[in-house]
Short mmCIF file of C-alpha atoms (C1' of nucleotides) in Angstrom, two decimals:
data_model
loop_
_atom_site.label_atom_id
_atom_site.label_comp_id
_atom_site.label_asym_id
_atom_site.label_seq_id
_atom_site.Cartn_x
_atom_site.Cartn_y
_atom_site.Cartn_z
CA MET A 19 -151.35 46.33 -21.63
CA TYR A 20 -150.15 49.72 -23.62
CA THR A 21 -153.53 51.84 -23.32
CA PRO A 22 -154.18 54.91 -25.69
CA GLY A 23 -156.24 57.15 -23.94
CA MET A 24 -154.44 57.37 -20.55
CA GLU A 25 -151.17 59.51 -18.81
CA THR A 26 -147.75 57.75 -19.38
CA SER A 27 -146.99 58.19 -15.74
CA GLU A 28 -150.86 56.38 -15.24
CA ARG A 29 -149.83 53.62 -17.16
CA LEU A 30 -146.35 53.24 -15.79
CA ILE A 31 -148.58 52.75 -12.04
CA GLU A 32 -151.06 50.14 -13.88
CA SER A 33 -148.35 47.86 -15.39
CA THR A 34 -145.95 48.08 -12.22
CA ARG A 35 -149.33 46.66 -10.23
CA ARG A 36 -149.58 43.94 -12.45
CA LEU A 37 -146.19 43.12 -12.88
CA LEU A 38 -145.59 43.57 -9.12
CA TRP A 39 -148.54 41.06 -8.50
CA GLU A 40 -147.17 38.39 -11.48
CA ARG A 41 -143.31 38.59 -10.62
CA GLY A 42 -143.05 40.38 -7.22
CA TYR A 43 -141.05 43.44 -6.60
CA THR A 44 -137.39 41.53 -7.08
CA GLY A 45 -138.46 39.37 -10.02
CA THR A 46 -139.82 43.12 -11.47
CA SER A 47 -137.69 44.65 -13.28
CA PRO A 48 -137.84 48.38 -14.88
CA LYS A 49 -137.14 47.56 -17.99
CA ALA A 50 -140.26 44.92 -17.50
CA ILE A 51 -142.84 47.89 -16.65
CA GLN A 52 -141.38 50.41 -19.55
CA GLN A 53 -142.29 47.53 -22.31
CA ASP A 54 -145.36 46.51 -20.43
CA ALA A 55 -146.95 50.41 -20.48
CA GLY A 56 -144.98 51.79 -24.26
CA ALA A 57 -142.94 54.15 -22.36
CA GLY A 58 -139.00 54.50 -22.84
CA GLN A 59 -136.61 54.89 -19.96
CA GLY A 60 -136.72 58.42 -19.48
CA SER A 61 -140.26 58.62 -19.08
CA MET A 62 -140.18 56.36 -16.06
CA TYR A 63 -136.83 58.11 -14.52
CA HIS A 64 -138.94 61.48 -15.21
CA HIS A 65 -141.92 60.64 -13.77
CA PHE A 66 -140.62 58.42 -10.73
CA ARG A 67 -137.21 58.54 -8.96
CA GLY A 68 -136.80 54.56 -9.40
CA LYS A 69 -137.90 51.66 -8.89
CA PRO A 70 -138.84 51.89 -5.11
CA ASP A 71 -141.35 55.17 -5.46
CA LEU A 72 -142.91 53.44 -8.70
CA ALA A 73 -143.48 50.46 -6.17
CA LEU A 74 -144.27 52.62 -3.83
CA ALA A 75 -147.06 54.42 -5.92
CA ALA A 76 -148.49 51.22 -7.06
CA ILE A 77 -148.64 49.38 -3.88
CA ARG A 78 -150.84 51.66 -2.25
CA ARG A 79 -153.16 51.66 -4.98
CA THR A 80 -153.45 48.01 -4.69
CA ALA A 81 -154.09 48.23 -0.95
CA ASP A 82 -156.66 51.13 -1.23
CA GLU A 83 -158.39 48.83 -4.03
CA MET A 84 -158.29 46.07 -2.04
CA LEU A 85 -159.73 47.51 1.89
CA ALA A 86 -162.36 49.33 -0.75
CA LYS A 87 -163.66 45.82 -2.38
CA ALA A 88 -163.41 44.13 1.39
CA GLU A 89 -165.64 46.98 3.01
CA GLU A 90 -168.23 46.00 0.31
CA GLN A 91 -169.25 42.49 1.82
CA PHE A 92 -168.42 43.86 5.38
CA ALA A 93 -171.13 46.75 5.52
CA GLY A 94 -173.10 44.61 3.61
CA PRO A 95 -176.45 42.87 4.73
CA GLY A 96 -176.88 39.47 6.56
CA THR A 97 -175.10 38.38 9.72
CA ALA A 98 -171.26 38.36 10.86
CA LEU A 99 -170.82 35.14 9.31
CA GLU A 100 -172.60 35.25 6.59
CA ARG A 101 -170.61 39.13 5.92
CA ILE A 102 -167.44 36.77 7.13
CA SER A 103 -168.59 34.28 4.43
CA ALA A 104 -169.82 36.20 1.30
CA TYR A 105 -165.79 37.95 2.03
CA LEU A 106 -163.75 34.77 1.75
CA LEU A 107 -165.96 32.47 -0.80
CA ARG A 108 -166.31 35.92 -2.90
CA GLU A 109 -164.85 35.53 -6.59
CA ARG A 110 -161.15 35.57 -6.63
CA ASP A 111 -158.24 35.25 -8.74
CA VAL A 112 -157.37 32.49 -6.12
CA LEU A 113 -154.23 30.94 -8.73
CA LYS A 114 -152.59 34.28 -9.45
CA GLY A 115 -152.24 35.00 -4.93
CA CYS A 116 -153.22 38.20 -3.06
CA PRO A 117 -151.54 41.22 -4.93
CA ILE A 118 -150.59 42.57 -0.79
CA GLY A 119 -149.68 39.17 0.76
CA ARG A 120 -147.47 38.49 -1.83
CA LEU A 121 -145.29 41.33 -0.89
CA ALA A 122 -144.72 40.17 2.14
CA GLN A 123 -142.47 36.89 1.22
CA ASP A 124 -139.59 40.03 -0.38
CA PRO A 125 -136.92 40.43 0.72
CA ASP A 126 -136.74 44.00 -0.55
CA ILE A 127 -139.94 44.45 0.37
CA VAL A 128 -139.62 43.62 3.78
CA ALA A 129 -136.38 45.65 4.56
CA ASP A 130 -137.18 48.67 3.08
CA PRO A 131 -140.05 49.93 6.14
CA GLU A 132 -141.34 52.23 3.18
CA LEU A 133 -142.52 49.56 1.45
CA ARG A 134 -143.50 47.64 3.90
CA ARG A 135 -145.87 49.77 5.74
CA PRO A 136 -148.69 49.74 2.97
CA VAL A 137 -148.31 46.14 3.10
CA ASP A 138 -148.55 45.79 7.10
CA GLU A 139 -151.51 48.60 7.43
CA THR A 140 -153.57 46.60 4.85
CA PHE A 141 -153.47 43.69 7.13
CA ASP A 142 -154.05 45.73 9.89
CA ARG A 143 -157.36 47.68 9.00
CA LEU A 144 -158.75 44.22 7.38
CA ARG A 145 -158.11 42.70 10.90
CA GLY A 146 -159.42 45.57 12.34
CA ARG A 147 -162.61 45.77 10.14
CA LEU A 148 -163.22 41.74 10.43
CA ALA A 149 -162.59 42.06 14.37
CA GLU A 150 -165.91 44.75 14.02
CA VAL A 151 -167.60 42.51 12.77
CA LEU A 152 -167.07 39.72 14.90
CA THR A 153 -167.52 41.91 18.17
CA GLU A 154 -171.19 43.14 16.73
CA GLY A 155 -172.16 39.30 15.72
CA ARG A 156 -171.36 38.42 19.24
CA GLU A 157 -173.21 41.76 20.81
CA ARG A 158 -175.90 40.19 18.94
CA GLY A 159 -176.27 36.86 19.80
CA GLU A 160 -174.56 35.39 16.86
CA LEU A 161 -171.62 34.22 17.93
CA GLY A 162 -171.10 32.53 21.50
CA ASP A 163 -169.20 35.21 24.44
CA THR A 164 -166.24 32.80 24.30
CA LEU A 165 -164.82 34.42 21.26
CA ASP A 166 -162.04 36.70 21.07
CA PRO A 167 -162.82 38.88 18.13
CA GLU A 168 -159.19 40.77 17.93
CA ASP A 169 -157.78 36.71 17.49
CA THR A 170 -160.74 35.33 15.57
CA ALA A 171 -159.99 38.39 13.04
CA SER A 172 -156.46 37.44 12.66
CA THR A 173 -156.99 33.53 12.04
CA VAL A 174 -159.69 34.84 8.99
CA VAL A 175 -157.11 36.85 7.38
CA ALA A 176 -154.26 34.25 7.76
CA VAL A 177 -156.74 31.34 6.53
CA LEU A 178 -157.45 33.69 3.48
CA GLN A 179 -153.77 34.21 3.06
CA GLY A 180 -152.79 30.75 3.59
CA GLY A 181 -155.20 29.43 1.48
CA TYR A 182 -153.58 31.24 -1.37
CA VAL A 183 -150.86 29.79 -0.45
CA LEU A 184 -151.74 26.12 -0.69
CA ALA A 185 -153.65 27.03 -4.07
CA ARG A 186 -150.44 28.31 -5.73
CA ALA A 187 -148.61 24.88 -4.60
CA ALA A 188 -151.61 23.09 -5.49
CA GLY A 189 -152.16 24.38 -8.78
CA SER A 190 -155.98 24.24 -7.87
CA THR A 191 -158.43 26.19 -5.70
CA GLU A 192 -159.55 23.31 -4.02
CA SER A 193 -157.13 23.74 -1.12
CA TYR A 194 -158.17 27.70 -1.24
CA ARG A 195 -162.12 26.20 -0.89
CA GLN A 196 -161.30 23.47 1.76
CA ALA A 197 -159.34 25.99 4.35
CA VAL A 198 -162.20 28.33 3.78
CA GLN A 199 -165.05 25.62 4.13
CA GLY A 200 -163.14 24.50 7.16
CA VAL A 201 -162.97 27.79 9.17
CA LEU A 202 -166.36 28.11 8.13
CA GLY A 203 -167.54 25.46 9.99
CA LEU A 204 -165.68 25.91 12.92
CA LEU A 205 -167.75 29.33 13.40
CA ALA A 206 -170.82 28.31 12.41
CA ALA A 207 -170.41 25.38 15.27
CA HIS A 208 -169.30 28.39 17.76
CA ALA A 209 -172.72 30.06 16.77
CA ALA A 210 -174.79 27.38 17.27
CA ALA A 211 -173.39 27.07 20.83
CA MET B 26 -121.25 29.59 5.63
CA TYR B 27 -118.39 27.82 3.92
CA THR B 28 -118.06 24.06 6.41
CA PRO B 29 -114.87 22.67 6.50
CA GLY B 30 -115.48 18.81 6.68
CA MET B 31 -117.86 18.84 4.23
CA GLU B 32 -118.43 18.20 0.04
CA THR B 33 -119.30 20.77 -1.92
CA SER B 34 -122.00 19.32 -3.40
CA GLU B 35 -123.08 18.86 0.33
CA ARG B 36 -122.20 22.66 0.86
CA LEU B 37 -123.66 23.61 -2.42
CA ILE B 38 -127.11 22.20 -1.42
CA GLU B 39 -126.57 23.74 1.87
CA SER B 40 -126.45 27.28 0.55
CA THR B 41 -129.22 27.13 -1.63
CA ARG B 42 -131.31 25.90 0.90
CA ARG B 43 -130.99 28.95 3.16
CA LEU B 44 -130.71 31.68 0.09
CA LEU B 45 -133.93 30.14 -1.10
CA TRP B 46 -135.52 30.54 2.27
CA GLU B 47 -134.02 34.12 2.49
CA ARG B 48 -134.45 35.34 -0.97
CA GLY B 49 -136.40 33.31 -2.95
CA TYR B 50 -136.05 30.92 -6.01
CA THR B 51 -136.06 34.82 -8.20
CA GLY B 52 -133.79 36.37 -5.95
CA THR B 53 -131.42 33.67 -5.49
CA SER B 54 -128.60 33.82 -8.19
CA PRO B 55 -125.90 31.00 -9.31
CA LYS B 56 -122.72 33.49 -7.89
CA ALA B 57 -124.29 34.22 -4.61
CA ILE B 58 -124.25 30.11 -3.55
CA GLN B 59 -121.43 29.57 -5.06
CA GLN B 60 -119.54 32.81 -2.99
CA ASP B 61 -121.53 31.68 -0.31
CA ALA B 62 -120.50 27.85 -0.50
CA GLY B 63 -117.26 28.77 -1.33
CA ALA B 64 -116.87 27.30 -4.63
CA GLY B 65 -116.16 28.24 -7.85
CA GLN B 66 -118.64 28.30 -11.33
CA GLY B 67 -117.25 24.64 -12.43
CA SER B 68 -117.75 23.20 -9.19
CA MET B 69 -121.61 24.12 -9.15
CA TYR B 70 -121.83 23.02 -13.15
CA HIS B 71 -119.85 19.89 -12.15
CA HIS B 72 -122.21 18.51 -9.55
CA PHE B 73 -125.45 20.09 -11.02
CA ARG B 74 -127.00 20.61 -14.79
CA GLY B 75 -127.83 23.90 -13.31
CA LYS B 76 -130.11 26.27 -11.19
CA PRO B 77 -133.00 24.80 -11.13
CA ASP B 78 -131.21 20.83 -10.49
CA LEU B 79 -129.73 22.16 -7.96
CA ALA B 80 -132.67 24.14 -6.59
CA LEU B 81 -134.60 20.95 -6.75
CA ALA B 82 -131.98 19.14 -4.85
CA ALA B 83 -132.39 21.69 -1.69
CA ILE B 84 -136.21 21.65 -2.08
CA ARG B 85 -136.57 18.33 -1.69
CA ARG B 86 -134.30 18.23 1.46
CA THR B 87 -136.06 20.89 2.88
CA ALA B 88 -139.18 19.68 2.81
CA ASP B 89 -138.47 16.31 4.13
CA GLU B 90 -137.21 17.80 7.31
CA MET B 91 -140.18 19.94 7.82
CA LEU B 92 -142.23 17.02 7.46
CA ALA B 93 -140.20 14.87 9.77
CA LYS B 94 -140.36 17.47 12.38
CA ALA B 95 -143.90 18.19 12.11
CA GLU B 96 -144.25 14.32 12.65
CA GLU B 97 -142.38 14.76 16.08
CA GLN B 98 -145.54 16.71 17.34
CA PHE B 99 -148.19 14.65 15.51
CA ALA B 100 -147.03 11.37 16.92
CA GLY B 101 -146.57 13.05 20.54
CA PRO B 102 -148.46 12.55 23.54
CA GLY B 103 -151.82 14.05 24.20
CA THR B 104 -155.30 14.68 22.48
CA ALA B 105 -156.00 15.85 18.90
CA LEU B 106 -156.16 19.74 20.24
CA GLU B 107 -152.78 19.47 21.96
CA ARG B 108 -151.02 18.14 19.37
CA ILE B 109 -152.13 20.48 16.88
CA SER B 110 -151.57 23.33 19.35
CA ALA B 111 -148.01 21.56 20.08
CA TYR B 112 -147.26 21.76 16.14
CA LEU B 113 -148.63 25.12 15.99
CA LEU B 114 -146.72 27.02 18.89
CA ARG B 115 -143.81 25.08 18.80
CA GLU B 116 -140.70 27.11 18.41
CA ARG B 117 -140.27 29.32 14.94
CA ASP B 118 -138.62 31.24 12.81
CA VAL B 119 -141.59 33.00 12.26
CA LEU B 120 -140.32 36.10 10.68
CA LYS B 121 -137.84 34.40 8.43
CA GLY B 122 -141.34 32.63 7.41
CA CYS B 123 -142.04 29.24 5.96
CA PRO B 124 -139.41 27.68 3.95
CA ILE B 125 -141.54 25.54 1.39
CA GLY B 126 -144.83 28.37 1.44
CA ARG B 127 -142.55 31.03 0.61
CA LEU B 128 -141.60 29.14 -2.98
CA ALA B 129 -145.43 28.70 -3.80
CA GLN B 130 -145.24 32.25 -4.09
CA ASP B 131 -142.26 32.21 -6.79
CA PRO B 132 -143.21 31.95 -10.34
CA ASP B 133 -140.57 30.52 -11.51
CA ILE B 134 -141.46 27.87 -9.46
CA VAL B 135 -144.89 27.87 -9.72
CA ALA B 136 -144.46 27.89 -13.89
CA ASP B 137 -141.61 24.56 -13.50
CA PRO B 138 -143.90 21.58 -12.60
CA GLU B 139 -140.34 19.43 -11.40
CA LEU B 140 -140.24 22.44 -8.98
CA ARG B 141 -143.96 22.93 -8.41
CA ARG B 142 -144.24 19.54 -7.51
CA PRO B 143 -142.29 18.55 -3.95
CA VAL B 144 -144.01 21.78 -2.79
CA ASP B 145 -147.34 20.66 -3.48
CA GLU B 146 -146.32 17.18 -1.78
CA THR B 147 -145.26 18.52 1.51
CA PHE B 148 -148.38 20.49 1.61
CA ASP B 149 -150.73 17.71 0.73
CA ARG B 150 -148.91 15.40 3.20
CA LEU B 151 -149.23 17.74 5.96
CA ARG B 152 -152.66 18.22 5.43
CA GLY B 153 -153.03 14.44 4.81
CA ARG B 154 -151.66 13.81 8.60
CA LEU B 155 -153.68 16.59 10.39
CA ALA B 156 -156.84 14.86 9.22
CA GLU B 157 -155.81 11.63 10.67
CA VAL B 158 -155.05 13.50 13.96
CA LEU B 159 -158.63 15.03 13.39
CA THR B 160 -160.46 12.17 12.59
CA GLU B 161 -158.75 10.15 15.74
CA GLY B 162 -159.82 12.69 17.98
CA ARG B 163 -162.99 12.84 16.57
CA GLU B 164 -162.88 8.67 16.94
CA ARG B 165 -162.46 9.24 20.86
CA GLY B 166 -164.86 11.50 21.25
CA GLU B 167 -162.46 14.75 21.59
CA LEU B 168 -164.21 16.61 19.03
CA GLY B 169 -167.71 17.13 17.76
CA ASP B 170 -169.09 15.05 15.16
CA THR B 171 -170.05 18.03 12.57
CA LEU B 172 -166.74 18.74 12.45
CA ASP B 173 -164.85 17.93 8.92
CA PRO B 174 -160.87 16.69 9.41
CA GLU B 175 -160.17 17.34 5.75
CA ASP B 176 -161.46 20.95 5.28
CA THR B 177 -160.11 21.41 9.31
CA ALA B 178 -156.73 20.46 8.34
CA SER B 179 -156.68 22.28 5.31
CA THR B 180 -157.45 25.41 7.77
CA VAL B 181 -154.56 24.68 9.86
CA VAL B 182 -152.21 24.64 7.29
CA ALA B 183 -153.73 27.87 6.07
CA VAL B 184 -153.38 29.65 9.20
CA LEU B 185 -149.48 28.28 10.06
CA GLN B 186 -149.15 29.12 6.12
CA GLY B 187 -151.28 33.10 6.30
CA GLY B 188 -149.52 33.64 10.00
CA TYR B 189 -146.05 33.27 8.45
CA VAL B 190 -147.16 36.29 6.04
CA LEU B 191 -149.00 38.12 8.77
CA ALA B 192 -145.91 38.28 10.58
CA ARG B 193 -143.63 39.14 8.21
CA ALA B 194 -145.79 41.93 6.69
CA ALA B 195 -146.15 43.43 10.23
CA GLY B 196 -142.43 42.61 11.09
CA SER B 197 -143.70 41.47 14.07
CA THR B 198 -144.81 37.82 15.89
CA GLU B 199 -147.86 39.14 17.06
CA SER B 200 -150.15 38.42 14.32
CA TYR B 201 -148.97 34.82 13.84
CA ARG B 202 -149.72 34.35 17.57
CA GLN B 203 -153.28 35.59 17.47
CA ALA B 204 -153.88 33.82 14.13
CA VAL B 205 -152.59 30.81 16.00
CA GLN B 206 -154.43 31.16 19.48
CA GLY B 207 -158.08 32.39 17.44
CA VAL B 208 -157.67 29.01 15.56
CA LEU B 209 -157.13 26.49 18.81
CA GLY B 210 -159.82 28.49 20.78
CA LEU B 211 -162.36 27.65 17.88
CA LEU B 212 -161.19 24.13 18.00
CA ALA B 213 -161.34 24.52 21.94
CA ALA B 214 -165.23 25.56 21.63
CA HIS B 215 -165.78 23.10 19.20
CA ALA B 216 -164.60 19.98 21.40
CA ALA B 217 -166.56 21.34 24.57
CA ALA B 218 -170.08 21.48 22.26
"C1'" DG C 17 -141.87 64.75 -21.84
"C1'" DT C 18 -139.66 61.81 -24.56
"C1'" DC C 19 -136.61 59.04 -26.91
"C1'" DT C 20 -131.57 56.89 -27.53
"C1'" DA C 21 -127.00 56.18 -25.65
"C1'" DT C 22 -123.82 54.98 -22.71
"C1'" DA C 23 -122.19 53.04 -18.35
"C1'" DA C 24 -121.03 49.61 -14.81
"C1'" DC C 25 -122.10 45.52 -12.91
"C1'" DG C 26 -125.01 41.29 -11.82
"C1'" DT C 27 -126.70 36.70 -14.78
"C1'" DG C 28 -126.86 31.92 -16.08
"C1'" DA C 29 -124.03 29.40 -18.51
"C1'" DT C 30 -120.05 26.98 -21.49
"C1'" DA C 31 -115.19 25.90 -22.26
"C1'" DG C 32 -111.04 24.61 -21.48
"C1'" DA C 33 -106.99 24.52 -19.05
"C1'" DC C 34 -104.66 22.71 -14.57
"C1'" DG D 21 -113.26 18.06 -9.05
"C1'" DT D 22 -111.78 22.66 -9.26
"C1'" DC D 23 -110.66 26.81 -11.36
"C1'" DT D 24 -110.69 30.74 -14.46
"C1'" DA D 25 -111.81 33.27 -19.07
"C1'" DT D 26 -115.30 34.05 -21.62
"C1'" DC D 27 -120.09 35.27 -23.23
"C1'" DA D 28 -124.40 37.35 -24.43
"C1'" DC D 29 -127.89 39.29 -22.60
"C1'" DG D 30 -130.02 41.80 -18.83
"C1'" DT D 31 -130.24 45.38 -14.79
"C1'" DT D 32 -130.47 50.31 -12.26
"C1'" DA D 33 -129.36 54.04 -13.68
"C1'" DT D 34 -127.24 58.81 -15.94
"C1'" DA D 35 -126.75 61.97 -19.82
"C1'" DG D 36 -128.11 64.73 -22.98
"C1'" DA D 37 -130.22 65.19 -27.22
"C1'" DC D 38 -134.64 66.41 -29.87
#
DNA sequence: GTCTATAACGTGATAGAC
DNA sequence: GTCTATCACGTTATAGAC
């Protein structure tokens, strides 16, 4: 992943992002990061205090990117259901899984409050924005009054995260697609009711 | 975890089951297993060919146990919705996550077809049984005709798996509860329609 | 800012004694 | 069947030269 026109610290963060996604925190060694970034031991420990410090920088950047991409669909045109549908069905590297959700399974991430915070915040903001979209849809009469926006927002995020899990287990994106179609079908039926 | 009245190979499997749940495959070392089980290196390599072989035995047992516990709710009394509700709301170690779903995030598990197979099969059977329960509910008129049992079954499994992810990220079971309430609410609205 | 050297310890496995 | 010894290599970091 060596990229010539990029600062060493920048390259280290980008390599860490990629390796955290592929192998998780426990499975990613400082040595692997250094090799991937084309940097020596000394460089890494000059720019970062250690593995957790570097991981924190990488996680924050990935989290910001994820929320920005989600906002593209949430703030887009269409009904609430159309925007949520666009979000769930947009092109994704389903078999690679969610770069943030993956970290929630890592015991070393969950055990460290500094590292867990950006993961928690990411899901909290996603859920919050989805709840706003759903509330809007209910006010516009696109969805029934009985729908609980907060609970349903959590459900949508959970279907996304769980869909990733099923797809990786199966080695196929089909189960992700099914899970998404299922929840969209339930939401559509609710709208019609 | 040393348990006196148990065969060494039995203790090794039980320790592996617990450590795989807590730390995942990559994060679990043979040495840690041996110490937990109170067995030496030689014992482990006498009974098992290595780490993957021992992990396979542990995963199979956990998978069987999971499916058996799920069947208790699926085969129980009540409507389809009541049985699915009982399944999702039964007592669970939510913050510890799903011992099988956790493995789907592990690159070394996914990369090894022998180790991935039991994980995939577990979800496939869960999804299959849920689809049967939903089909039954539709035939009995408990659920609307527009509901797709296969897709919805995937959705329910995904909500469960995703709920675990959200709960671990938040360090609280609340988001799991919300995600489950959300999908049950959508299913209930569908039933009423 | 970057590099190499070194260190103390862990990993996954084999060999062979008991 | 169980144990300890040994091995080659990886991990996470520190020290200090360039």
